[in-house]
Amino acid sequence: MNIYEQKPDMDTMGGRLSRAREAAGLTAKDLAWRLGVKIATVNAWERDRSQPATHRLNMLSGLLSVSISWLLHGVGTSPVEPVERVSAEKVAGQLEKLTSLHEETGELIGRISKELGNLGRINKSLLEELTAGE
């Protein structure tokens, strides 16, 4: 798929810049230091109050591992969003909860089935009484 077939990221350039910086694990201070600009300058870019010059865009795209076209227009190479780390303990806890819910569901199905059987016998008994009285 080429960039013209991609659905564009409709965020602002400042929003995309902020997300890419965070995905790269950098603070605004870190990014400013690496670019040789003031923190206020990075903050202004991220708040869409100003835009970086062309030579800074090239540096930004390299530092943040995104394409210039993505920064400017929302199409192209975007940042890799951080993946939530899942621990074995968390998965084991989820499995335990699911197993418990499965057991509860089985018990409820058994109770409902028993109640339906009781209702069926009551209905049959009532029907027999009604037809016997005719």
mmCIF file of C-alpha atoms in Angstrom:
data_model
loop_
_atom_site.group_PDB
_atom_site.id
_atom_site.type_symbol
_atom_site.label_atom_id
_atom_site.label_comp_id
_atom_site.label_asym_id
_atom_site.label_seq_id
_atom_site.Cartn_x
_atom_site.Cartn_y
_atom_site.Cartn_z
ATOM 1 C CA MET A 1 0.000 0.000 0.000
ATOM 2 C CA ASN A 2 1.367 3.422 -0.847
ATOM 3 C CA ILE A 3 0.796 6.600 1.165
ATOM 4 C CA TYR A 4 -2.017 7.706 -1.144
ATOM 5 C CA GLU A 5 -4.056 4.632 -0.206
ATOM 6 C CA GLN A 6 -3.644 5.179 3.539
ATOM 7 C CA LYS A 7 -6.292 6.752 5.678
ATOM 8 C CA PRO A 8 -4.705 9.971 6.929
ATOM 9 C CA ASP A 9 -4.165 10.686 10.608
ATOM 10 C CA MET A 10 -6.528 13.603 11.096
ATOM 11 C CA ASP A 11 -4.744 14.992 14.153
ATOM 12 C CA THR A 12 -2.956 18.319 13.857
ATOM 13 C CA MET A 13 0.746 18.464 13.135
ATOM 14 C CA GLY A 14 1.369 19.416 16.746
ATOM 15 C CA GLY A 15 -0.692 16.469 17.959
ATOM 16 C CA ARG A 16 1.190 14.074 15.686
ATOM 17 C CA LEU A 17 4.509 15.531 16.842
ATOM 18 C CA SER A 18 3.543 15.125 20.491
ATOM 19 C CA ARG A 19 2.416 11.510 19.990
ATOM 20 C CA ALA A 20 5.583 10.631 18.074
ATOM 21 C CA ARG A 21 7.751 12.193 20.783
ATOM 22 C CA GLU A 22 5.958 10.199 23.486
ATOM 23 C CA ALA A 23 6.160 6.978 21.444
ATOM 24 C CA ALA A 24 9.915 7.567 21.136
ATOM 25 C CA GLY A 25 10.109 7.868 24.924
ATOM 26 C CA LEU A 26 11.336 11.456 24.868
ATOM 27 C CA THR A 27 10.305 14.431 26.965
ATOM 28 C CA ALA A 28 9.898 17.848 25.382
ATOM 29 C CA LYS A 29 13.125 18.820 27.146
ATOM 30 C CA ASP A 30 14.989 15.821 25.644
ATOM 31 C CA LEU A 31 13.742 16.615 22.158
ATOM 32 C CA ALA A 32 14.586 20.305 22.480
ATOM 33 C CA TRP A 33 18.124 19.464 23.624
ATOM 34 C CA ARG A 34 18.663 17.043 20.726
ATOM 35 C CA LEU A 35 17.396 19.597 18.212
ATOM 36 C CA GLY A 36 19.266 22.527 19.746
ATOM 37 C CA VAL A 37 16.111 24.562 20.398
ATOM 38 C CA LYS A 38 14.359 25.849 23.495
ATOM 39 C CA ILE A 39 11.706 23.792 25.274
ATOM 40 C CA ALA A 40 9.271 26.626 24.573
ATOM 41 C CA THR A 41 9.876 26.092 20.859
ATOM 42 C CA VAL A 42 8.977 22.389 21.056
ATOM 43 C CA ASN A 43 5.924 23.265 23.177
ATOM 44 C CA ALA A 44 4.837 25.838 20.568
ATOM 45 C CA TRP A 45 5.158 23.218 17.799
ATOM 46 C CA GLU A 46 3.126 20.688 19.794
ATOM 47 C CA ARG A 47 0.429 23.288 20.509
ATOM 48 C CA ASP A 48 0.257 24.285 16.823
ATOM 49 C CA ARG A 49 1.372 27.847 17.586
ATOM 50 C CA SER A 50 4.266 27.545 15.170
ATOM 51 C CA GLN A 51 5.842 24.985 12.862
ATOM 52 C CA PRO A 52 9.400 23.759 12.657
ATOM 53 C CA ALA A 53 11.584 24.944 9.810
ATOM 54 C CA THR A 54 12.325 22.507 7.002
ATOM 55 C CA HIS A 55 15.736 21.466 8.327
ATOM 56 C CA ARG A 56 14.179 20.782 11.754
ATOM 57 C CA LEU A 57 11.462 18.615 10.149
ATOM 58 C CA ASN A 58 14.154 16.405 8.694
ATOM 59 C CA MET A 59 15.835 16.095 12.096
ATOM 60 C CA LEU A 60 12.489 15.464 13.817
ATOM 61 C CA SER A 61 11.548 12.690 11.434
ATOM 62 C CA GLY A 62 14.894 10.985 12.041
ATOM 63 C CA LEU A 63 14.805 11.355 15.817
ATOM 64 C CA LEU A 64 11.200 10.191 16.086
ATOM 65 C CA SER A 65 11.372 7.465 13.401
ATOM 66 C CA VAL A 66 8.467 8.879 11.406
ATOM 67 C CA SER A 67 8.229 10.250 7.893
ATOM 68 C CA ILE A 68 8.108 13.960 7.193
ATOM 69 C CA SER A 69 4.868 13.390 5.245
ATOM 70 C CA TRP A 70 3.306 11.839 8.360
ATOM 71 C CA LEU A 71 4.354 14.785 10.524
ATOM 72 C CA LEU A 72 3.019 17.312 8.012
ATOM 73 C CA HIS A 73 0.000 15.552 6.508
ATOM 74 C CA GLY A 74 -0.720 12.414 8.539
ATOM 75 C CA VAL A 75 0.209 9.901 5.830
ATOM 76 C CA GLY A 76 3.359 7.836 5.695
ATOM 77 C CA THR A 77 5.414 6.181 8.391
ATOM 78 C CA SER A 78 3.806 6.790 11.769
ATOM 79 C CA PRO A 79 5.263 6.047 15.191
ATOM 80 C CA VAL A 80 5.005 2.612 16.669
ATOM 81 C CA GLU A 81 2.544 2.986 19.513
ATOM 82 C CA PRO A 82 3.782 1.504 22.782
ATOM 83 C CA VAL A 83 2.409 -1.983 23.375
ATOM 84 C CA GLU A 84 0.995 -2.791 26.780
ATOM 85 C CA ARG A 85 3.149 -5.383 28.443
ATOM 86 C CA VAL A 86 1.136 -8.303 29.664
ATOM 87 C CA SER A 87 2.540 -10.350 32.483
ATOM 88 C CA ALA A 88 1.972 -14.060 33.030
ATOM 89 C CA GLU A 89 0.368 -13.206 36.378
ATOM 90 C CA LYS A 90 -2.154 -10.925 34.694
ATOM 91 C CA VAL A 91 -3.089 -13.574 32.130
ATOM 92 C CA ALA A 92 -3.322 -16.225 34.872
ATOM 93 C CA GLY A 93 -5.646 -13.933 36.843
ATOM 94 C CA GLN A 94 -7.845 -13.417 33.795
ATOM 95 C CA LEU A 95 -7.967 -17.180 33.184
ATOM 96 C CA GLU A 96 -8.911 -17.813 36.815
ATOM 97 C CA LYS A 97 -11.717 -15.256 36.605
ATOM 98 C CA LEU A 98 -12.972 -16.756 33.342
ATOM 99 C CA THR A 99 -12.923 -20.276 34.845
ATOM 100 C CA SER A 100 -14.905 -19.039 37.835
ATOM 101 C CA LEU A 101 -17.460 -17.354 35.570
ATOM 102 C CA HIS A 102 -17.725 -20.556 33.523
ATOM 103 C CA GLU A 103 -18.506 -22.557 36.678
ATOM 104 C CA GLU A 104 -21.093 -19.982 37.802
ATOM 105 C CA THR A 105 -22.693 -20.074 34.355
ATOM 106 C CA GLY A 106 -22.920 -23.877 34.514
ATOM 107 C CA GLU A 107 -24.595 -23.706 37.923
ATOM 108 C CA LEU A 108 -27.090 -21.098 36.689
ATOM 109 C CA ILE A 109 -27.917 -23.176 33.624
ATOM 110 C CA GLY A 110 -28.552 -26.165 35.898
ATOM 111 C CA ARG A 111 -30.867 -24.138 38.171
ATOM 112 C CA ILE A 112 -32.775 -22.658 35.248
ATOM 113 C CA SER A 113 -33.169 -26.097 33.684
ATOM 114 C CA LYS A 114 -34.492 -27.496 36.962
ATOM 115 C CA GLU A 115 -36.957 -24.605 37.340
ATOM 116 C CA LEU A 116 -38.172 -25.090 33.769
ATOM 117 C CA GLY A 117 -38.718 -28.783 34.520
ATOM 118 C CA ASN A 118 -40.717 -27.853 37.623
ATOM 119 C CA LEU A 119 -42.778 -25.355 35.633
ATOM 120 C CA GLY A 120 -43.423 -27.989 32.966
ATOM 121 C CA ARG A 121 -44.709 -30.461 35.586
ATOM 122 C CA ILE A 122 -46.906 -27.770 37.174
ATOM 123 C CA ASN A 123 -48.329 -26.805 33.778
ATOM 124 C CA LYS A 124 -48.986 -30.459 32.915
ATOM 125 C CA SER A 125 -50.686 -30.993 36.278
ATOM 126 C CA LEU A 126 -52.873 -27.885 35.836
ATOM 127 C CA LEU A 127 -53.799 -28.941 32.319
ATOM 128 C CA GLU A 128 -54.801 -32.403 33.534
ATOM 129 C CA GLU A 129 -56.984 -30.859 36.268
ATOM 130 C CA LEU A 130 -58.661 -28.566 33.763
ATOM 131 C CA THR A 131 -59.375 -31.326 31.286
ATOM 132 C CA ALA A 132 -60.556 -33.702 34.034
ATOM 133 C CA GLY A 133 -63.122 -31.150 35.193
ATOM 134 C CA GLU A 134 -64.782 -30.870 31.791
#
